[in-house]
PDB file of C-alpha atoms in Angstrom:
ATOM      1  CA  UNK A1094      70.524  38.607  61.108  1.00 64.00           C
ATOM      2  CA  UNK A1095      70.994  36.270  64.080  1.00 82.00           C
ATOM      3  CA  UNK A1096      73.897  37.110  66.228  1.00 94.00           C
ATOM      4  CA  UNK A1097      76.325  35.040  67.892  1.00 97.00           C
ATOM      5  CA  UNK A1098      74.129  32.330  69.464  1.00 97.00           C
ATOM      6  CA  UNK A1099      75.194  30.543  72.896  1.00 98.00           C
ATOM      7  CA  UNK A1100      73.727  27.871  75.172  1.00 97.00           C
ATOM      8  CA  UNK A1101      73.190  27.306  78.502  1.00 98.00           C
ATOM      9  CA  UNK A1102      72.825  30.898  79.243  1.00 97.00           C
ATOM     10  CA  UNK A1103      73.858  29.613  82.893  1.00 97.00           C
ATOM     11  CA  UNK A1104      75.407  26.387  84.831  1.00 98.00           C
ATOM     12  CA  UNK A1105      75.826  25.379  88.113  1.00 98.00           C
ATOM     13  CA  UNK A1106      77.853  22.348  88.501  1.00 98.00           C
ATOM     14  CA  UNK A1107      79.468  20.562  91.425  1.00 97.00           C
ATOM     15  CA  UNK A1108      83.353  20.463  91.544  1.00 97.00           C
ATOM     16  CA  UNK A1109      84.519  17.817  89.691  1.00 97.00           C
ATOM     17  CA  UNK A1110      82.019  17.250  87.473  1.00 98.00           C
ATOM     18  CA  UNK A1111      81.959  17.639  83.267  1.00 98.00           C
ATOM     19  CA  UNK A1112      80.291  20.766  81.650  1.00 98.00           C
ATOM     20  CA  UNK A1113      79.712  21.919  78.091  1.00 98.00           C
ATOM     21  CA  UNK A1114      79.326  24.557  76.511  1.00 98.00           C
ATOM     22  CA  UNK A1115      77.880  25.244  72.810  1.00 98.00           C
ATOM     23  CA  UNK A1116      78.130  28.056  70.374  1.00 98.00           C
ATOM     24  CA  UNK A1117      76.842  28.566  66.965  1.00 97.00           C
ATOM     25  CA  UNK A1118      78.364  31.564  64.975  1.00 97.00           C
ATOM     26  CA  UNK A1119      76.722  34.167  62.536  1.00 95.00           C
ATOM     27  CA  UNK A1120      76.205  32.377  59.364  1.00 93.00           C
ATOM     28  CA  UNK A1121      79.096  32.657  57.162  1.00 91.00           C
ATOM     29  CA  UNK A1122      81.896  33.529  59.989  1.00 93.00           C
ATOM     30  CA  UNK A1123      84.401  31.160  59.276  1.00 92.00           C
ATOM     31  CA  UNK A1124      86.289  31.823  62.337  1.00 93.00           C
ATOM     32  CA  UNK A1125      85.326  31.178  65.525  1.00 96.00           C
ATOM     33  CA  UNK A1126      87.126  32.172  69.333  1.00 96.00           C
ATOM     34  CA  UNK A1127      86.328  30.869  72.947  1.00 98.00           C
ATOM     35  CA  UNK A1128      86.805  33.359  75.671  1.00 98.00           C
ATOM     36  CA  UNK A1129      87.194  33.227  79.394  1.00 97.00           C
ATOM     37  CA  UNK A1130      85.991  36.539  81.207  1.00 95.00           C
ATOM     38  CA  UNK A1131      86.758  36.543  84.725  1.00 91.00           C
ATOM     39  CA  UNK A1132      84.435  39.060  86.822  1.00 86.00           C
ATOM     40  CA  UNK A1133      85.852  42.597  86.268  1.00 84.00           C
ATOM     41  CA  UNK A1134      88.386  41.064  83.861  1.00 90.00           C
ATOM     42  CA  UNK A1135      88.656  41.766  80.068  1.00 93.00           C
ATOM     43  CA  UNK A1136      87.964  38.198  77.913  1.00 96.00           C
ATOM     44  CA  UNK A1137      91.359  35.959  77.549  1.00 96.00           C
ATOM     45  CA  UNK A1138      91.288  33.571  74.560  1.00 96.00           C
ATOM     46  CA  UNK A1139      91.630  30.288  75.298  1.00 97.00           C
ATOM     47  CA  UNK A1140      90.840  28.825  71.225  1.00 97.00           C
ATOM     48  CA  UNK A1141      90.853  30.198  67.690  1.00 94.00           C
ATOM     49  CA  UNK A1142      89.036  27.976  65.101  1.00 95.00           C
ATOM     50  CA  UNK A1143      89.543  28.338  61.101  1.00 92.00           C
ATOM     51  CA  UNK A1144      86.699  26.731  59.698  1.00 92.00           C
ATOM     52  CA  UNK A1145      87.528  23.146  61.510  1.00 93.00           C
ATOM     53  CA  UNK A1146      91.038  23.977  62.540  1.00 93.00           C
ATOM     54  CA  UNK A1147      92.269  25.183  65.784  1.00 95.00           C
ATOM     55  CA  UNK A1148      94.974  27.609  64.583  1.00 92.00           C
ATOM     56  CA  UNK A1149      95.483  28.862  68.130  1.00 92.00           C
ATOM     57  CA  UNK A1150      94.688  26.683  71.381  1.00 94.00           C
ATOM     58  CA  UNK A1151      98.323  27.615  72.773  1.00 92.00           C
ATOM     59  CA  UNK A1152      95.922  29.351  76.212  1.00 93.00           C
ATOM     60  CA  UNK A1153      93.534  26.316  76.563  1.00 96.00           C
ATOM     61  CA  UNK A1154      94.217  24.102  79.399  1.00 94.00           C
ATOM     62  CA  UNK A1155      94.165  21.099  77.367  1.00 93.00           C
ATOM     63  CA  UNK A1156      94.813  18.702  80.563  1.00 96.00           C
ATOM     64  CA  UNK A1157      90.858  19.698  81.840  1.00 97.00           C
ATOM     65  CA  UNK A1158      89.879  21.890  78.552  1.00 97.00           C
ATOM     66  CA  UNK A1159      88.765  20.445  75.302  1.00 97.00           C
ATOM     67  CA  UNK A1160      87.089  22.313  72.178  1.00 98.00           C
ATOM     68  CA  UNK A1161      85.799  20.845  68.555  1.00 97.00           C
ATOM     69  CA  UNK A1162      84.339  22.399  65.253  1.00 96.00           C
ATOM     70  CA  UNK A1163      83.801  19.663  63.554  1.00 85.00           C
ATOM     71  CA  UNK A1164      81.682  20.868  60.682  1.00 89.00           C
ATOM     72  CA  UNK A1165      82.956  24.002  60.565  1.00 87.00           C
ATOM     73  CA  UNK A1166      80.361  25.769  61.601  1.00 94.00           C
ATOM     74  CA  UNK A1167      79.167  25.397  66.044  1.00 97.00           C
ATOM     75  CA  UNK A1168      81.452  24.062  68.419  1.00 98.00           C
ATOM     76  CA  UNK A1169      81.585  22.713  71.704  1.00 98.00           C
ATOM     77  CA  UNK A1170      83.772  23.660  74.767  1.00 98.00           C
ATOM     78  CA  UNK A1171      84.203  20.990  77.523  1.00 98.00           C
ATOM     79  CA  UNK A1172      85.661  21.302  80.853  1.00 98.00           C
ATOM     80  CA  UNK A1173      86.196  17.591  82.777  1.00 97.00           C
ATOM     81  CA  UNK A1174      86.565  17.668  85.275  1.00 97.00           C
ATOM     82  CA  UNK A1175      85.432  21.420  86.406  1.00 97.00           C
ATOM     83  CA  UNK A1176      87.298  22.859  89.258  1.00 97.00           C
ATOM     84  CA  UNK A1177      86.202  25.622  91.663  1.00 97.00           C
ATOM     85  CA  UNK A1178      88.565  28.030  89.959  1.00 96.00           C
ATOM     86  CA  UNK A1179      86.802  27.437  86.428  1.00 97.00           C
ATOM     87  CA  UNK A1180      84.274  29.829  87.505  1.00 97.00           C
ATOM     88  CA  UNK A1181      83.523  32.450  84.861  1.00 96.00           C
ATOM     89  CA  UNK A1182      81.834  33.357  82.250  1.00 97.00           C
ATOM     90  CA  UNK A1183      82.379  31.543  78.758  1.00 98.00           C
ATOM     91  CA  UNK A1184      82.341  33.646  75.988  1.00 98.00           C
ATOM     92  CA  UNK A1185      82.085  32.679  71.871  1.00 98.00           C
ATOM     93  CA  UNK A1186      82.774  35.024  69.258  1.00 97.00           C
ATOM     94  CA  UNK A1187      82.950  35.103  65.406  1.00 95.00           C
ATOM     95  CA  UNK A1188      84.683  36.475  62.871  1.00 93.00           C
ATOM     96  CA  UNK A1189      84.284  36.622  58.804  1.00 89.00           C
ATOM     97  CA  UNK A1190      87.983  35.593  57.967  1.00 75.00           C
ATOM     98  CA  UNK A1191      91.374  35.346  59.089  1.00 53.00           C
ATOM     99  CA  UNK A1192      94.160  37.454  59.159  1.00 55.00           C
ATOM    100  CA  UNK A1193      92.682  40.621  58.772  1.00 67.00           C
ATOM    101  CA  UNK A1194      90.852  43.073  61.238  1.00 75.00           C
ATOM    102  CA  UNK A1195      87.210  41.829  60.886  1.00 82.00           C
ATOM    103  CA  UNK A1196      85.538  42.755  63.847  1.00 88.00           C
ATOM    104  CA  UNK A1197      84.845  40.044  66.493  1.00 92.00           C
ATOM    105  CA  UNK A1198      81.262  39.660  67.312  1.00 94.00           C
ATOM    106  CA  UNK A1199      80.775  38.337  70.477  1.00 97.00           C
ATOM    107  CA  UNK A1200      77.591  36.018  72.016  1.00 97.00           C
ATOM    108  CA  UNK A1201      75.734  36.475  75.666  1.00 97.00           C
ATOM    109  CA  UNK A1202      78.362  34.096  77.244  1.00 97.00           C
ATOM    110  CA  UNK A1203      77.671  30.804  79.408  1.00 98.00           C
ATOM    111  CA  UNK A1204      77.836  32.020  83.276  1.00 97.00           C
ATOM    112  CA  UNK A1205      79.462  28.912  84.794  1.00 98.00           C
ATOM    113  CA  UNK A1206      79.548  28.325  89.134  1.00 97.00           C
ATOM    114  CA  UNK A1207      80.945  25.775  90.229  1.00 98.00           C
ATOM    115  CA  UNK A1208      80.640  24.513  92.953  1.00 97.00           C
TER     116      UNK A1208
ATOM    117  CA  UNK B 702     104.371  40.119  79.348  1.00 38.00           C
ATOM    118  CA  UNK B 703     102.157  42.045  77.332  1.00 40.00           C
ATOM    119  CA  UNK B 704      99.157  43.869  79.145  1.00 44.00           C
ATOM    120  CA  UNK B 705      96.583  46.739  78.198  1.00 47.00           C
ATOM    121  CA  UNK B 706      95.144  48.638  81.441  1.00 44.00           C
ATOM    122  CA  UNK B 707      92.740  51.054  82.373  1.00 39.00           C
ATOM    123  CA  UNK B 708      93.607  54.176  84.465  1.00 46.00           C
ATOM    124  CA  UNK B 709      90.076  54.510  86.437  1.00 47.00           C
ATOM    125  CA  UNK B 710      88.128  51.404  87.540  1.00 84.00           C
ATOM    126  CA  UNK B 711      84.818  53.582  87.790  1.00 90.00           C
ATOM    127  CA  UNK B 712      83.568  56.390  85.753  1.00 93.00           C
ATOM    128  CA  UNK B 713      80.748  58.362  87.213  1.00 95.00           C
ATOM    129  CA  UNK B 714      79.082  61.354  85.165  1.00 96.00           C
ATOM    130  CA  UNK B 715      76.146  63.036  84.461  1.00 97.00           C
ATOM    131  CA  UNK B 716      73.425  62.677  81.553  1.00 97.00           C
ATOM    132  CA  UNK B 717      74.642  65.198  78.815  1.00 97.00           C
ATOM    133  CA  UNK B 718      78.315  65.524  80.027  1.00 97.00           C
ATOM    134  CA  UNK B 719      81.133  64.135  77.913  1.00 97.00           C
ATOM    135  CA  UNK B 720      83.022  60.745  78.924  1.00 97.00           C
ATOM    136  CA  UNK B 721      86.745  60.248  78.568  1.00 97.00           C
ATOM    137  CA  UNK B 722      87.709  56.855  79.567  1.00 96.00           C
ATOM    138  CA  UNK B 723      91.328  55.790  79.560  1.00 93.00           C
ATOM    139  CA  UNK B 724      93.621  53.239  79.014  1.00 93.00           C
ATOM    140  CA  UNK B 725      97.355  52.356  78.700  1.00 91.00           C
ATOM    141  CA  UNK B 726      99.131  49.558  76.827  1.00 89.00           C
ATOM    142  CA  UNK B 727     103.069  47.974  77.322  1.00 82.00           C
ATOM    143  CA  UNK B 728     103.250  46.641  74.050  1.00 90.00           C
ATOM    144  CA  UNK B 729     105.030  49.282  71.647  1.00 90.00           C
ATOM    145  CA  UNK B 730     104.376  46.789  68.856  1.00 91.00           C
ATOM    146  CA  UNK B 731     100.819  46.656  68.574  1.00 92.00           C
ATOM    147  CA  UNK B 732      99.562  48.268  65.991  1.00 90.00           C
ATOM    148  CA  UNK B 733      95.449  47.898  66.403  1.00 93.00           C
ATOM    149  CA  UNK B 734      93.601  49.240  69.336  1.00 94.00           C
ATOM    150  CA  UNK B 735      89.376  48.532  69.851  1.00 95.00           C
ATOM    151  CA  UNK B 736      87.485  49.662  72.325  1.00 96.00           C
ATOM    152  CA  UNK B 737      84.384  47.224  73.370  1.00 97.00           C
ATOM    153  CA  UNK B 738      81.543  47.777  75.580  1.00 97.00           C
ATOM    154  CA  UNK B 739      79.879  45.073  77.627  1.00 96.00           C
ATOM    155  CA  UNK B 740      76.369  45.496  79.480  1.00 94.00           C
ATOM    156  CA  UNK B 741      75.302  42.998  81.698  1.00 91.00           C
ATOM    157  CA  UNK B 742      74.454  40.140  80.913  1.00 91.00           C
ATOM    158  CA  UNK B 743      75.529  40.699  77.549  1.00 94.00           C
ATOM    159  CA  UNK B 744      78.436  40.110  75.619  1.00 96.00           C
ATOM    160  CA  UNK B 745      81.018  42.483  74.628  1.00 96.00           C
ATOM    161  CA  UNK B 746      79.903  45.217  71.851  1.00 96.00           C
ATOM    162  CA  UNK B 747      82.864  46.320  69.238  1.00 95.00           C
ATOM    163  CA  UNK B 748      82.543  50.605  68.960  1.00 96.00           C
ATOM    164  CA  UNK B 749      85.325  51.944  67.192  1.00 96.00           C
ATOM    165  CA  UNK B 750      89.006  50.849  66.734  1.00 94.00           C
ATOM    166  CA  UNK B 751      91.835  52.579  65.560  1.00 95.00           C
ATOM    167  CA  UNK B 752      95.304  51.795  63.379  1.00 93.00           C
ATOM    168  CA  UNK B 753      98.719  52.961  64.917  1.00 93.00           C
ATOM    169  CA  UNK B 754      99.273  54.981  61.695  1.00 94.00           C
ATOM    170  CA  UNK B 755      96.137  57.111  63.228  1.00 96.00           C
ATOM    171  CA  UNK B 756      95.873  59.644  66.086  1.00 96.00           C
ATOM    172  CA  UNK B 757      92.407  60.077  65.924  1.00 98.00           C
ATOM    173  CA  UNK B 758      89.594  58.193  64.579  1.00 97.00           C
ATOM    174  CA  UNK B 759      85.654  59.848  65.257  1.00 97.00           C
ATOM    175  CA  UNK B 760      82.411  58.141  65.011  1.00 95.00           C
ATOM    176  CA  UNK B 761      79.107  58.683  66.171  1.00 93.00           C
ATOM    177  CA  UNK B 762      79.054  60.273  69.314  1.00 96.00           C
ATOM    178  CA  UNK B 763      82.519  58.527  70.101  1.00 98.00           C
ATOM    179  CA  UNK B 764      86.004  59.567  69.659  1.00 98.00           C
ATOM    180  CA  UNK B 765      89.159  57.551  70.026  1.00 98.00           C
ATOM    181  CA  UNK B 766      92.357  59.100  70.706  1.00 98.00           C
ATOM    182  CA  UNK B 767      95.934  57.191  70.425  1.00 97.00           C
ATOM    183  CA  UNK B 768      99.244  59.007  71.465  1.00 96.00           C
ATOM    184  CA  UNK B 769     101.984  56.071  70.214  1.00 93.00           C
ATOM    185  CA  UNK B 770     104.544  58.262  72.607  1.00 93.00           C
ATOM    186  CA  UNK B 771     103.399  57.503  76.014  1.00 93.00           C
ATOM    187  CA  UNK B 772     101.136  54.441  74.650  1.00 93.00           C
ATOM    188  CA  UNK B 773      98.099  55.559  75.537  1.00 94.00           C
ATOM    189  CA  UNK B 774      94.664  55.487  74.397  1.00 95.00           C
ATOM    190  CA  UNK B 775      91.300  57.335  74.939  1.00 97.00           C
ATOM    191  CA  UNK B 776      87.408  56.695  74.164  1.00 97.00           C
ATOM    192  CA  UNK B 777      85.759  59.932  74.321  1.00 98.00           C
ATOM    193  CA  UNK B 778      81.595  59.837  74.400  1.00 98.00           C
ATOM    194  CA  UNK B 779      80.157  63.216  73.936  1.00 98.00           C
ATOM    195  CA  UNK B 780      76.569  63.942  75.086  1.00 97.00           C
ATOM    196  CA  UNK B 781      76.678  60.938  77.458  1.00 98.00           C
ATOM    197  CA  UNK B 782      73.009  59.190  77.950  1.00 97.00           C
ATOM    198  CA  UNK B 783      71.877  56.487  80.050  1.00 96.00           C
ATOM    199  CA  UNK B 784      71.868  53.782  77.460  1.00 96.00           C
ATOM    200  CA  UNK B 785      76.155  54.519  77.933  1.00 97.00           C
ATOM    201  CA  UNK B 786      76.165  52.798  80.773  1.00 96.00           C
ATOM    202  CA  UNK B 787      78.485  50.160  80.577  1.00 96.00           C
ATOM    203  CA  UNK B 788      81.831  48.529  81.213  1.00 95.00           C
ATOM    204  CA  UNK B 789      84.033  49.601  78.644  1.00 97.00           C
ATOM    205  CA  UNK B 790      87.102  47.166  77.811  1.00 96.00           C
ATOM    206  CA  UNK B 791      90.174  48.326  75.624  1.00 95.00           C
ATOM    207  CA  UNK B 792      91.964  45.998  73.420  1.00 95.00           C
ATOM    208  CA  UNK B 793      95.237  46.002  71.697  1.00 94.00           C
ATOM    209  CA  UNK B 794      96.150  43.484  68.571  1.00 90.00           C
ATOM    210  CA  UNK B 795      98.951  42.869  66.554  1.00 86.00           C
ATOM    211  CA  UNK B 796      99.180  42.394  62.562  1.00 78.00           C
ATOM    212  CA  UNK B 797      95.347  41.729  62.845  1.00 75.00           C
ATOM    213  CA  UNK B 798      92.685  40.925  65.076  1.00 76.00           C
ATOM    214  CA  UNK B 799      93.209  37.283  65.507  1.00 79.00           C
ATOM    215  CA  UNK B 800      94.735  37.904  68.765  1.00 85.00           C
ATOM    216  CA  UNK B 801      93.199  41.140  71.204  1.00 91.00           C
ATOM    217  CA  UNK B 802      94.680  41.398  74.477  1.00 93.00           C
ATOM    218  CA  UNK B 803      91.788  42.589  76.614  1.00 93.00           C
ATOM    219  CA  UNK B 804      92.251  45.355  79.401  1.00 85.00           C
ATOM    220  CA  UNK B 805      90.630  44.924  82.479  1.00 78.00           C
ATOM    221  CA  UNK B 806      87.483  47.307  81.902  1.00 90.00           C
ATOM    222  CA  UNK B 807      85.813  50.635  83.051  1.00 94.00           C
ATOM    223  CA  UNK B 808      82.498  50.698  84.947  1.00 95.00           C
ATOM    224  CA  UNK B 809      80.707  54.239  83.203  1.00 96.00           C
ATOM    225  CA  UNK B 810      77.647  55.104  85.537  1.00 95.00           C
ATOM    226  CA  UNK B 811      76.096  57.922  84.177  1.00 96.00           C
ATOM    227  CA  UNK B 812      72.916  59.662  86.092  1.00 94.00           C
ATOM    228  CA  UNK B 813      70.456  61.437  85.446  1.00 90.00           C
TER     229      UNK B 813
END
């Protein structure tokens, strides 16, 4: 079974510019997390998706940050526009449901520098 | 606020030896505790987690010890190899995974 699947693997972007960031879960995880991992920092979640509902965005910056699931299934993280302190590696994770203690499977992460 | 933090930044032990890394937590009301370990380039691994109705929880090669008095917790690896080489993240949740507050990690180096 395919894990947690996550592209770019790595970005380099000028200050000020947009980024994006994609994920597709393991099939049949209906909940889905972005992460922010500083380096030598634990992840901090930044979005929890429920199927197509954010049930949990209250850590996204939402003046720069922006997330969708349409479908229900990948989703998209955007940053516009990126500052220098955005630096950091993006990490998705999925989970099979809600509310209970599924384990979290997590994907390579998107190593963004900006620049 | 709440936090979850790790006593020893870096680990260093030798092939065969047993691991204990540590890691204390603020939040008395947590009631789930994982332990996750990342190699590089890779994203964090789940390896065993733990209820706060539970002292001790074992699985293969791994043991995780919570003490709810001083709010404390412990991954123990016994018969550490190479392949343990890691950074090794606690986590603590509350009523569920939904929400794991991270700690800030443990480098293990273990040599040969």
């Amino acid at each position: 079974e395919a894990g947690v699947v996550q592209s770019p693997r790595y970005k380099i972007i000028e200050k000020k510019q947009p980024v994006a960031f994609w994920c597709n879960p393991i099939s049949g995880h209906n909940t889905l997390y972005w992460y922010l991992q500083n380096l030598g920092q634990g992840p901090e979640l930044l979005i929890r998706y429920e199927n197509e509902e954010a049930v949990d965005d209250s850590q996204l910056p939402k003046d720069r940050f922006s997330a969708e699931r349409l479908k229900g299934v990948d989703s998209t993280l955007k940053i516009q526009p990126a500052e220098l302190g955005d630096s950091a590696v993006y990490l998705c994770a999925s989970s099979l449901d809600q509310g209970t203690t599924d384990t979290q499977y997590f994907g390579p992460g998107t190593r963004l520098t900006v620049l | 606020g709440e936090s979850v933090g790790l006593h020893l930044p870096t680990l260093s032990v030798q092939e065969g030896d047993n691991s204990i890394i540590n890691c204390a937590y603020s939040n008395s009301a947590s009631d789930y505790f994982i332990w996750y370990k990342q190699e590089s380039g890779k994203g964090p691994q789940f390896i065993i987690d733990i209820r706060s109705n539970m002292d001790k929880r074992q699985g293969q090669r791994v043991t995780v010890l919570l003490n709810k008095t001083v709010k404390h917790l412990s991954l123990q690896i016994a018969a550490t190899q190479p392949g343990d080489s890691a950074v090794y993240f606690c986590a603590e949740a509350t009523g569920g995974y939904n929400k794991l507050i991270f700690g800030a990690g443990t480098r293990l180096a273990v040599h040969p």
